[in-house]
Amino acid sequence: RSSDLYRIGLDQVIYLSVAPGRKFNRELVEAQVAILKQVPNSILIHKAAGDVAVFQGAYQQACQAAGVSLHRVKFIPRFPTEEEHRQIYALADVLLDSYPYNGGTHTLEALWFEVPVVTRKGEQFL
């Protein structure tokens, strides 16, 4: 099972972020970590193309500032096939849409797999 592979408990709320490097920003990370802080038994899966060191550094800084353990953020690399990529939606309880570049392929994929989407009104579509 994928949940075993990623050390995810069956009782955890699983948020998913698939914001690639071009959509990734500090405000987005801070908002996601604030959600984790408000939902104690939750984790965030971050799966996206981009510089993993940048992703990890941003989450580490935001988690430290908010008093949230970085262990609650799981970093998953890109998969070689679309089929493998889409399997991640089977783990997710909620997709956290990117901001300010919101709504797009990942939103549609999440909805296709009946995963609710939390988004923030933005002015841009990438």
Coordinates of N, CA and C in Angstrom, one line a residue, residues 13-20 23 28 31-32 35-36 43-48 59 85-99 101-120:
V13 N -5.1 13.2 8.3 CA -5.6 14.0 7.2 C -4.5 14.3 6.3
I14 N -4.6 14.0 5.0 CA -3.5 14.1 4.1 C -3.8 15.2 3.1
Y15 N -3.0 16.3 3.2 CA -3.1 17.4 2.3 C -2.1 17.1 1.2
L16 N -2.4 17.5 0.0 CA -1.5 17.3 -1.2 C -1.2 18.7 -1.8
S17 N 0.1 18.9 -2.1 CA 0.5 20.1 -2.9 C 1.3 19.6 -4.0
V18 N 1.0 20.0 -5.2 CA 1.7 19.6 -6.4 C 2.2 20.9 -7.2
A19 N 2.4 22.0 -6.4 CA 2.9 23.2 -7.0 C 4.3 23.1 -7.5
P20 N 4.6 23.2 -8.8 CA 5.9 23.1 -9.3 C 6.7 24.4 -9.0
K23 N 5.5 27.8 -9.6 CA 4.3 28.3 -8.9 C 4.6 28.3 -7.4
L28 N 2.7 30.8 -0.1 CA 2.0 29.5 -0.3 C 2.4 28.5 0.8
A31 N 1.0 29.5 4.2 CA -0.4 29.2 4.3 C -0.6 27.7 4.6
Q32 N 0.2 26.8 3.9 CA 0.0 25.4 4.0 C 0.5 24.9 5.4
I35 N -2.2 25.7 7.9 CA -3.2 24.7 7.9 C -2.8 23.5 8.7
L36 N -1.6 23.0 8.5 CA -1.1 21.9 9.3 C -1.1 22.1 10.8
I43 N -0.9 15.8 7.7 CA 0.4 15.9 7.0 C 0.2 16.5 5.6
L44 N 1.3 17.0 5.1 CA 1.3 17.5 3.7 C 2.2 16.7 2.9
I45 N 1.8 16.3 1.7 CA 2.6 15.6 0.7 C 2.9 16.7 -0.3
H46 N 4.2 17.0 -0.5 CA 4.6 17.9 -1.5 C 5.3 17.1 -2.6
K47 N 4.7 17.2 -3.8 CA 5.2 16.4 -5.0 C 5.2 17.4 -6.1
A48 N 6.4 17.8 -6.6 CA 6.5 18.7 -7.7 C 7.8 18.8 -8.3
Y59 N 10.0 25.0 3.5 CA 9.1 24.3 4.5 C 9.8 24.3 5.8
H85 N 1.9 9.1 -11.4 CA 1.7 10.5 -10.9 C 0.2 10.5 -10.3
R86 N -0.7 10.1 -11.1 CA -2.1 10.2 -10.7 C -2.5 9.3 -9.5
Q87 N -1.7 8.3 -9.2 CA -1.9 7.4 -8.0 C -1.8 8.2 -6.7
I88 N -1.1 9.3 -6.7 CA -0.9 10.1 -5.5 C -2.3 10.6 -5.0
Y89 N -3.2 10.8 -5.9 CA -4.5 11.3 -5.5 C -5.3 10.3 -4.7
A90 N -5.0 9.1 -4.8 CA -5.6 8.0 -4.0 C -5.3 8.2 -2.5
L91 N -4.1 8.8 -2.2 CA -3.7 9.1 -0.8 C -4.3 10.3 -0.2
A92 N -4.5 11.3 -1.1 CA -4.9 12.6 -0.6 C -6.3 12.7 -0.1
D93 N -6.5 13.5 0.9 CA -7.9 13.8 1.4 C -8.3 15.2 0.8
V94 N -7.3 16.1 0.6 CA -7.6 17.4 0.1 C -6.4 17.9 -0.7
L95 N -6.6 18.5 -1.8 CA -5.6 19.2 -2.6 C -5.5 20.6 -2.2
L96 N -4.4 21.1 -1.8 CA -4.2 22.5 -1.5 C -3.7 23.2 -2.8
D97 N -4.5 24.0 -3.4 CA -4.2 24.6 -4.7 C -3.1 25.6 -4.6
S98 N -2.3 25.8 -5.6 CA -1.2 26.8 -5.6 C -1.8 28.2 -5.6
Y99 N -1.0 29.2 -5.1 CA -1.4 30.6 -5.1 C -0.2 31.4 -5.4
Y101 N -1.0 31.4 -8.5 CA -1.2 30.8 -9.8 C -2.1 29.6 -9.6
N102 N -3.4 29.8 -9.5 CA -4.3 28.7 -9.1 C -5.2 28.2 -10.2
G103 N -5.8 27.0 -10.0 CA -6.7 26.4 -10.9 C -5.9 26.0 -12.2
G104 N -6.0 24.7 -12.5 CA -5.3 24.2 -13.7 C -5.4 22.7 -13.7
T105 N -4.4 22.1 -14.3 CA -4.3 20.7 -14.5 C -4.5 19.9 -13.2
H106 N -3.7 20.3 -12.2 CA -3.8 19.5 -10.9 C -5.2 19.7 -10.2
T107 N -5.8 20.8 -10.3 CA -7.1 21.0 -9.8 C -8.1 20.1 -10.5
L108 N -8.0 20.0 -11.8 CA -8.9 19.2 -12.6 C -8.6 17.7 -12.3
E109 N -7.4 17.3 -12.1 CA -7.0 15.9 -11.8 C -7.6 15.6 -10.4
A110 N -7.4 16.5 -9.4 CA -8.0 16.2 -8.1 C -9.5 16.0 -8.2
L111 N -10.2 16.9 -8.8 CA -11.6 16.8 -8.9 C -12.0 15.5 -9.7
W112 N -11.3 15.1 -10.7 CA -11.6 13.9 -11.4 C -11.5 12.7 -10.5
F113 N -10.6 12.7 -9.5 CA -10.4 11.6 -8.6 C -11.2 11.9 -7.3
E114 N -12.1 12.8 -7.3 CA -13.0 13.2 -6.2 C -12.3 13.6 -5.0
V115 N -11.2 14.3 -5.1 CA -10.5 14.9 -4.0 C -10.9 16.4 -3.9
P116 N -11.4 16.8 -2.8 CA -11.8 18.2 -2.7 C -10.5 19.1 -2.8
V117 N -10.8 20.3 -3.2 CA -9.7 21.3 -3.5 C -10.0 22.5 -2.6
V118 N -8.9 23.0 -1.9 CA -9.0 24.2 -1.2 C -8.2 25.2 -2.0
T119 N -8.8 26.3 -2.4 CA -8.0 27.3 -3.2 C -8.3 28.7 -2.6
R120 N -7.5 29.6 -3.0 CA -7.6 31.0 -2.6 C -7.8 31.8 -3.9

